[in-house]
mmCIF file of C-alpha atoms and ligand atoms in Angstrom:
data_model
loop_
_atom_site.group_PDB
_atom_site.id
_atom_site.type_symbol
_atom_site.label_atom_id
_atom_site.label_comp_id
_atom_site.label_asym_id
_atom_site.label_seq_id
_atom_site.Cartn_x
_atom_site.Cartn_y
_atom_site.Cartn_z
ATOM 1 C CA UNK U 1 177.302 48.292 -11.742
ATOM 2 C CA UNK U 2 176.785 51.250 -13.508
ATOM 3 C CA UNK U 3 179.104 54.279 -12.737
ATOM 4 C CA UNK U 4 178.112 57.950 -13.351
ATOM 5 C CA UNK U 5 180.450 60.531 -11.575
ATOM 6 C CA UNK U 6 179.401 64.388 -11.714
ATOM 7 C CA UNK U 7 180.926 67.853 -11.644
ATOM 8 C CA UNK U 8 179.367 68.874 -8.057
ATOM 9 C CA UNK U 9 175.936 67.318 -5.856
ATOM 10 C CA UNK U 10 174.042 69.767 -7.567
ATOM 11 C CA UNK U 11 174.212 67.910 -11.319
ATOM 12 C CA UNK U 12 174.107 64.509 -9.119
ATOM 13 C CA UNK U 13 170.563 65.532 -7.230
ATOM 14 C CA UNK U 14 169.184 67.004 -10.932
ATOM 15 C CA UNK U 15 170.137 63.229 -12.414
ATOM 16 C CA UNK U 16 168.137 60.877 -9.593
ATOM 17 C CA UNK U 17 165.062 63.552 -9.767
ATOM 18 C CA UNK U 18 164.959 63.112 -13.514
ATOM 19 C CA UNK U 19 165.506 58.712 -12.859
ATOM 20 C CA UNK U 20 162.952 59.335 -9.739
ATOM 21 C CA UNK U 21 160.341 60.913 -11.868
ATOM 22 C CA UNK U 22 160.484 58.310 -14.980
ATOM 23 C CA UNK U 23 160.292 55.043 -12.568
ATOM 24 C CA UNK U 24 157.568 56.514 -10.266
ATOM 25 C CA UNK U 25 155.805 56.861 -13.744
ATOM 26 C CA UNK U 26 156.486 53.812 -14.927
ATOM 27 C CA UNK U 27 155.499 52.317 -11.380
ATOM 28 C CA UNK U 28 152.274 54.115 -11.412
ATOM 29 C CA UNK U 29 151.243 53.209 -14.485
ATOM 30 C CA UNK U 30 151.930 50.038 -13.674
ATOM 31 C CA UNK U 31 151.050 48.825 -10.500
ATOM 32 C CA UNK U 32 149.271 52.316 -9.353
ATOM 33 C CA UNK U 33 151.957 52.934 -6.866
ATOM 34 C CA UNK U 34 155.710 53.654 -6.570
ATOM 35 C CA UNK U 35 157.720 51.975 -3.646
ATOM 36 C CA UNK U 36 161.123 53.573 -2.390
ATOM 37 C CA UNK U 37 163.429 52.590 0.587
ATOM 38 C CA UNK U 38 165.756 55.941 1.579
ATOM 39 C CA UNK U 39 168.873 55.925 3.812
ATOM 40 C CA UNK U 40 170.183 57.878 6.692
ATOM 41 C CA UNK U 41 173.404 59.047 7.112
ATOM 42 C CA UNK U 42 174.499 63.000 5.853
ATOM 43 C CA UNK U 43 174.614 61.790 1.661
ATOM 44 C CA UNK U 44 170.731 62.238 0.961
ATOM 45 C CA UNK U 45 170.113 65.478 2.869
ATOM 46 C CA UNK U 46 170.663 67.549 -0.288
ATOM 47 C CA UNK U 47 168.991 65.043 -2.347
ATOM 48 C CA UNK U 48 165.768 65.308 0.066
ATOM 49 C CA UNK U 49 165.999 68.838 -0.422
ATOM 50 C CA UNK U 50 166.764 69.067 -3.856
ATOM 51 C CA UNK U 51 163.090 66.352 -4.410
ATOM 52 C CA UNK U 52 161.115 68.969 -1.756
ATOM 53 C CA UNK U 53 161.847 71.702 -3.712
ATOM 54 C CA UNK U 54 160.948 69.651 -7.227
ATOM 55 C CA UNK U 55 157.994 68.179 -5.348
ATOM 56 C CA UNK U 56 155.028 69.524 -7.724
ATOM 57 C CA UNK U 57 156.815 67.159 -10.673
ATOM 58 C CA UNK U 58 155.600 63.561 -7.941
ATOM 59 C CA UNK U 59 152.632 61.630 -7.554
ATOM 60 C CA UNK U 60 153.292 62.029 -3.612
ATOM 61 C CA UNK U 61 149.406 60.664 -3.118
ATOM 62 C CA UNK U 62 150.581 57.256 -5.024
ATOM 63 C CA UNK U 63 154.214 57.264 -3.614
ATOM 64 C CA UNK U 64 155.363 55.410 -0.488
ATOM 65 C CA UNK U 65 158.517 55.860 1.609
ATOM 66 C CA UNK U 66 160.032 53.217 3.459
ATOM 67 C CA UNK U 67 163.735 52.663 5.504
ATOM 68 C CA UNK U 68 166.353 50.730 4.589
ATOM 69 C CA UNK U 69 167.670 51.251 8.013
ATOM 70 C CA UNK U 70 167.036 52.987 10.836
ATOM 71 C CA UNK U 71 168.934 53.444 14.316
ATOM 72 C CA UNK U 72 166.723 52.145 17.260
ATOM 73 C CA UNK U 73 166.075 55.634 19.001
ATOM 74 C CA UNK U 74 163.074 57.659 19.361
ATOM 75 C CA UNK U 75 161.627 59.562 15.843
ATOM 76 C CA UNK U 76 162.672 62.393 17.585
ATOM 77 C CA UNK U 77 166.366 61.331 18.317
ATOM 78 C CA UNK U 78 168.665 63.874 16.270
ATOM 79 C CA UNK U 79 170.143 60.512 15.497
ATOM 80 C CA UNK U 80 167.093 59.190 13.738
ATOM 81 C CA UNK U 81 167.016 58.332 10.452
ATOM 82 C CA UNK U 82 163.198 58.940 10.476
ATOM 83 C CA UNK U 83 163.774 62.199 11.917
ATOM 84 C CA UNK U 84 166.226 63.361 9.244
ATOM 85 C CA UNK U 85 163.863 62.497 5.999
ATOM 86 C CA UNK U 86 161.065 64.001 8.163
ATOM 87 C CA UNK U 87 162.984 66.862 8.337
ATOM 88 C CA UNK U 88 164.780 67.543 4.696
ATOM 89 C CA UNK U 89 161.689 65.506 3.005
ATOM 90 C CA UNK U 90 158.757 64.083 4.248
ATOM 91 C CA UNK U 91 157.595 67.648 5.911
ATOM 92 C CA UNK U 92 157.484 69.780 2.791
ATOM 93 C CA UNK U 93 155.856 67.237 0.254
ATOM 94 C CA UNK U 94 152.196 67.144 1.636
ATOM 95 C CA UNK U 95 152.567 63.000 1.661
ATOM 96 C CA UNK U 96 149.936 60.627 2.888
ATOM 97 C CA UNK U 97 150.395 60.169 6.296
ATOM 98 C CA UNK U 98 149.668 56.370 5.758
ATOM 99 C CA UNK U 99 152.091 56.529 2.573
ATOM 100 C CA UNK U 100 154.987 57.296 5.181
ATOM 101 C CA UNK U 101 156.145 53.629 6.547
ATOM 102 C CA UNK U 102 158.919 54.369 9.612
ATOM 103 C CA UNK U 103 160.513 51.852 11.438
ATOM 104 C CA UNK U 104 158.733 50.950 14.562
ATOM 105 C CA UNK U 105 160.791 51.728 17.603
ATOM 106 C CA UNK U 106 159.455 49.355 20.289
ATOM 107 C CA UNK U 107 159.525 49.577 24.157
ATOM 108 C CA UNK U 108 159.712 45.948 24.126
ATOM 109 C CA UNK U 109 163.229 46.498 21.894
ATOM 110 C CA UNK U 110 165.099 46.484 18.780
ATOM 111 C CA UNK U 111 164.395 42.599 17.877
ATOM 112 C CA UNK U 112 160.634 43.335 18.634
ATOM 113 C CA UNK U 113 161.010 46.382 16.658
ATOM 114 C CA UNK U 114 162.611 44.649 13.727
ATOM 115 C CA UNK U 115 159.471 41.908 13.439
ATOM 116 C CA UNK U 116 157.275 44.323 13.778
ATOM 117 C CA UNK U 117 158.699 46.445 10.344
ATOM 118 C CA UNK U 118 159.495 43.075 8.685
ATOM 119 C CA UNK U 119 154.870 42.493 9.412
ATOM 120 C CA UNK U 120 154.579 45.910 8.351
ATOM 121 C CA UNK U 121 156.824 45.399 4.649
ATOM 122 C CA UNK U 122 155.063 41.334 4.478
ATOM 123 C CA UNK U 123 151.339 42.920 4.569
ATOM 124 C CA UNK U 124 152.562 46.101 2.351
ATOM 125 C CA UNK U 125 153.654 43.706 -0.324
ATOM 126 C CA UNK U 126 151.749 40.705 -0.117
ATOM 127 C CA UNK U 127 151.337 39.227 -2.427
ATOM 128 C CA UNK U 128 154.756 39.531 -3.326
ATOM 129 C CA UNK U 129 157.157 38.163 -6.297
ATOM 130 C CA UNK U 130 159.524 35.219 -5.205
ATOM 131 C CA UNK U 131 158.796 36.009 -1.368
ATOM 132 C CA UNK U 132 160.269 39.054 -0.779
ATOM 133 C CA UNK U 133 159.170 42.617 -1.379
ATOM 134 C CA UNK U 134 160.240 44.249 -4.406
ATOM 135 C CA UNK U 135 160.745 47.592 -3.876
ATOM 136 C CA UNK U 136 160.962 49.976 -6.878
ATOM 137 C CA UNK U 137 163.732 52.124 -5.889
ATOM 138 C CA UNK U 138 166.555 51.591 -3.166
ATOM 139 C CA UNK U 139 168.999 54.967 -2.227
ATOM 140 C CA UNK U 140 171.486 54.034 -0.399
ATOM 141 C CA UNK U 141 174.638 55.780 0.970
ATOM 142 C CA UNK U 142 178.285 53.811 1.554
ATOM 143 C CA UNK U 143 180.059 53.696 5.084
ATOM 144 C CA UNK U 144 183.833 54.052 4.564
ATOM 145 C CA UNK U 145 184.219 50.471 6.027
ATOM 146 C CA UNK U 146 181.515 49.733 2.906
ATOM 147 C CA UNK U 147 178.461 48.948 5.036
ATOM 148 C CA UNK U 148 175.396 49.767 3.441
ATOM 149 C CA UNK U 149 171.639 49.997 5.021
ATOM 150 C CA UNK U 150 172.900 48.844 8.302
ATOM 151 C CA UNK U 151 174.161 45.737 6.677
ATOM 152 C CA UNK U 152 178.288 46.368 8.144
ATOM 153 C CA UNK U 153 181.231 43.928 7.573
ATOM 154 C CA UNK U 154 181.248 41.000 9.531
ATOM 155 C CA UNK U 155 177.347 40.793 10.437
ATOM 156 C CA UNK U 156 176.014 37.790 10.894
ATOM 157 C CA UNK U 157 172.937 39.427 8.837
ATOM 158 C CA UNK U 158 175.152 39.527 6.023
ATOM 159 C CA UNK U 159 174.262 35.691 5.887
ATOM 160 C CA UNK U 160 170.386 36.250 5.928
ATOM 161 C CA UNK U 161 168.586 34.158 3.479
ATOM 162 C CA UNK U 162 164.711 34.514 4.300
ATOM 163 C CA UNK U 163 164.318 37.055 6.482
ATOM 164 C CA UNK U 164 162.986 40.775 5.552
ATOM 165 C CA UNK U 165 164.381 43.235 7.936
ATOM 166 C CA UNK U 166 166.901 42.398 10.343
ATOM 167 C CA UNK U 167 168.180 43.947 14.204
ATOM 168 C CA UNK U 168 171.431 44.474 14.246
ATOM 169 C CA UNK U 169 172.856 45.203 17.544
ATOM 170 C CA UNK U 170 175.663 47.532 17.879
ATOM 171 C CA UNK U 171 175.658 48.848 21.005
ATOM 172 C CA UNK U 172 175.122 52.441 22.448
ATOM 173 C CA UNK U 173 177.864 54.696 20.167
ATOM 174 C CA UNK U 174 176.667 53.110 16.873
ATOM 175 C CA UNK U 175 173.144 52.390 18.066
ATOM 176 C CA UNK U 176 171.682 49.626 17.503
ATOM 177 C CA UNK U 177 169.892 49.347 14.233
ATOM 178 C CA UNK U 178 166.755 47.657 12.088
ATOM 179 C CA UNK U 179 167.584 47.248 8.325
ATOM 180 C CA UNK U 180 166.272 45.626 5.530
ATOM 181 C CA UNK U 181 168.518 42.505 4.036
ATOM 182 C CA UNK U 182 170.168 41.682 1.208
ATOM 183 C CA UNK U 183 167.492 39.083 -0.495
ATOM 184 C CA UNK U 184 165.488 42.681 0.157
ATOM 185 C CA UNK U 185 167.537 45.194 -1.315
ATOM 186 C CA UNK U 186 168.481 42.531 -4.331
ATOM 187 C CA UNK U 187 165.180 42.322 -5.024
ATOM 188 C CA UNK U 188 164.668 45.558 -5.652
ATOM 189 C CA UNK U 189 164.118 47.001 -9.462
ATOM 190 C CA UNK U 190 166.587 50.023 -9.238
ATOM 191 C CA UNK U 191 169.290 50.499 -6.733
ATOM 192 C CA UNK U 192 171.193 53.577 -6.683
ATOM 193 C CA UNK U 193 174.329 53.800 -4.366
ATOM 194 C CA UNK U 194 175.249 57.471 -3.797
ATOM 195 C CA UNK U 195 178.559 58.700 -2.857
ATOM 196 C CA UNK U 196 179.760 62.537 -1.774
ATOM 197 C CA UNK U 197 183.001 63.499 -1.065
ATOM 198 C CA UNK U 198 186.958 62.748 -0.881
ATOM 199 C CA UNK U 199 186.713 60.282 1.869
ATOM 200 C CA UNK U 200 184.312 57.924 -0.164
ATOM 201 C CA UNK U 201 186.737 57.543 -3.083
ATOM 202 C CA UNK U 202 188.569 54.549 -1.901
ATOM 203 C CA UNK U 203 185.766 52.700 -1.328
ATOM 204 C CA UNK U 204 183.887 53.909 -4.112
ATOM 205 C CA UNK U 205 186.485 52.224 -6.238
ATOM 206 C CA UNK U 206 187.330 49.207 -3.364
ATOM 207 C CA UNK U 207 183.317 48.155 -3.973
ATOM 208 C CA UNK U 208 183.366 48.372 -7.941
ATOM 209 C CA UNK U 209 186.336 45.644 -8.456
ATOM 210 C CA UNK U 210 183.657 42.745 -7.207
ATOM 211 C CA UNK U 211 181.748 40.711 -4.756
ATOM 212 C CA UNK U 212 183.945 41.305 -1.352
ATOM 213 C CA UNK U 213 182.304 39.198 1.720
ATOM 214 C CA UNK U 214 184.316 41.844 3.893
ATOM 215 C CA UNK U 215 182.921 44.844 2.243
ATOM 216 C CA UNK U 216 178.734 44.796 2.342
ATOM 217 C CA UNK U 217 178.080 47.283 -0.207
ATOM 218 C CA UNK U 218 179.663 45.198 -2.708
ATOM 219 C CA UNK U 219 177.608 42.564 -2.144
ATOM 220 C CA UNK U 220 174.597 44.356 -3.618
ATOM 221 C CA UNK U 221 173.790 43.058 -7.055
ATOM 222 C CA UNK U 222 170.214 42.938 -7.908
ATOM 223 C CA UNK U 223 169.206 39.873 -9.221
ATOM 224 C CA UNK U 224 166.432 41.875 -12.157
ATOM 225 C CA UNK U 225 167.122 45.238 -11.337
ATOM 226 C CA UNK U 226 169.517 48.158 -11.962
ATOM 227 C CA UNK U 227 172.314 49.221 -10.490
ATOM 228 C CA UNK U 228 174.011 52.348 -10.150
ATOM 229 C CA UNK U 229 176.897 54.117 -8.846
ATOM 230 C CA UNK U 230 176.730 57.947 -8.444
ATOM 231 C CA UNK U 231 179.510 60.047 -7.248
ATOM 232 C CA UNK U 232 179.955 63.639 -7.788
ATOM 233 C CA UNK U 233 184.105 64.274 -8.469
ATOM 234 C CA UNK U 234 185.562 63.542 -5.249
ATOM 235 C CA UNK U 235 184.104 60.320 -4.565
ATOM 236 C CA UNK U 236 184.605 59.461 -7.737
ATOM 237 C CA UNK U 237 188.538 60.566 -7.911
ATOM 238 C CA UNK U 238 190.135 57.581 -7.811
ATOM 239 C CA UNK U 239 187.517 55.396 -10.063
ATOM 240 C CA UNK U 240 189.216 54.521 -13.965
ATOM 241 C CA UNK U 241 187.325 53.644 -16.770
ATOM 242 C CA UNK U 242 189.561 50.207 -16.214
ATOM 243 C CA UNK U 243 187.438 50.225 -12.738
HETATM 244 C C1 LIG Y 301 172.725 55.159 8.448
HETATM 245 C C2 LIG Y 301 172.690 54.972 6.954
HETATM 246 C C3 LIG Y 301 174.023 54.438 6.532
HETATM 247 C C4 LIG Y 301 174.623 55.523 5.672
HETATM 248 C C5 LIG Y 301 176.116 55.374 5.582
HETATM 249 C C6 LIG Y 301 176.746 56.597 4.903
HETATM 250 O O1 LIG Y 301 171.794 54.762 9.140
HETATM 251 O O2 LIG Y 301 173.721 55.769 8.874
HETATM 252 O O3 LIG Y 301 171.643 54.352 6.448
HETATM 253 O O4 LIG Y 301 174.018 53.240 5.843
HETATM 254 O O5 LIG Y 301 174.057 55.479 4.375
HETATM 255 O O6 LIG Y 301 176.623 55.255 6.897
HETATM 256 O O7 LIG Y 301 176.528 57.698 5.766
HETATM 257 P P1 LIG Y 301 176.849 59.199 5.283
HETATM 258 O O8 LIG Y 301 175.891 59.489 4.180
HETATM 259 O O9 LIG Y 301 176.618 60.050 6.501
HETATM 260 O O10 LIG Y 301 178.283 59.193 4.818
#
């Protein structure tokens, strides 16, 4: 994994809008689209803002946005992932509706609702390479217990080998949750963890000394693809070139 750790959020947002522009070109020359999966959580809400603001520099009519997770509440939920890249993102780019892929949140509940994003990303991608989609980009943030997506230590999903997307029931404080799996987000051509503040530096430098079964995040390694580390200078405070 590769480590880059910046002055202040500001430097670290300029850097992944300069990597977001060059693989969405790449992508689009390509395969006449670029794919991304975006977290929840408090990390990317500057980042979302930061892309809004830089929006002119996108293909937005040949980009689509996808999960990685999502809490099963209503899009409206302040708790909603959905809700919060509607809100710093989404709203102020002039996207395709249809280029906007949210996690369906099902009456019939969050195992229904899971299935029913895991048909969504099988159609999106089909055909797709080595039978999971391959998404061009990944952002992800790090729980302090190292969960990633909504992949957390000690899920049984942690063990998924075929499926796409995954419930993963938590109960009413956490929410229960839909997120992608690993096979998914090791799939992917560029993963980019992203890590803000003091109380990410231990496991900012806990993830970076290997695989750890107990510690999810570190179990993302994709198998053709990039990875990367960004922290701006209090995550990464306690991270040694020895790391
Ligand atoms: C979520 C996120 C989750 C998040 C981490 C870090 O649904 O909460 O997808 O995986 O990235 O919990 O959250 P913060 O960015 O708020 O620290």
């Amino acid at each position: 994994m590769q480590v880059i750790i910046f002055p202040c959020m500001e430097k670290l947002t300029d850097y992944v809008i300069e990597k977001w522009l060059v693989l969405s070109e790449k992508a689009i020359e390509k395969n006449g689209r670029f794919v991304v999966a975006l977290s929840g959580g408090k990390t990317p809400e500057k980042l979302h803002m930061a892309l809004a603001q830089k929006k002119d520099l996108f293909d937005w009519g040949r980009t689509h946005i996808f999960l990685a997770d999502e809490r099963f509440v209503p899009h409206a939920d302040p708790d909603s992932n959905y809700r919060m890249i509607r809100e710093t993102l989404l709203d102020h780019l002039g996207i395709p509706k249809e280029n906007v892929h949210s996690v369906p949140i099902l009456e019939s509940g969050v195992k229904a609702s899971a299935k029913k994003y895991e048909e969504s990303l099988v159609e999106f991608f089909s055909p797709s390479i080595n039978n999971f989609p391959a998404f061009d980009l990944i952002i992800l943030g790090i729980g302090t217990d190292g969960h990633a997506a909504s992949l957390f230590p000690g899920s049984p999903v942690l063990n998924e080998k075929n499926r796409i997307a995954c419930d993963v029931v938590l109960g009413k404080k956490m929410h229960d949750r839909i997120t992608l799996t690993l096979p998914v987000i090791n799939n992917a051509k560029n993963v980019i963890f992203i890590a803000i503040g003091e109380n990410k530096a231990g496991i900012a430098k806990e993830i970076l000394k290997g695989r750890n079964p107990k510690l999810p995040a570190s179990l993302v390694e994709p198998e053709n693809g990039e990875l990367l580390l960004l922290a701006d200078r209090d995550a990464g405070s306690l991270i040694t070139t020895a790391c």
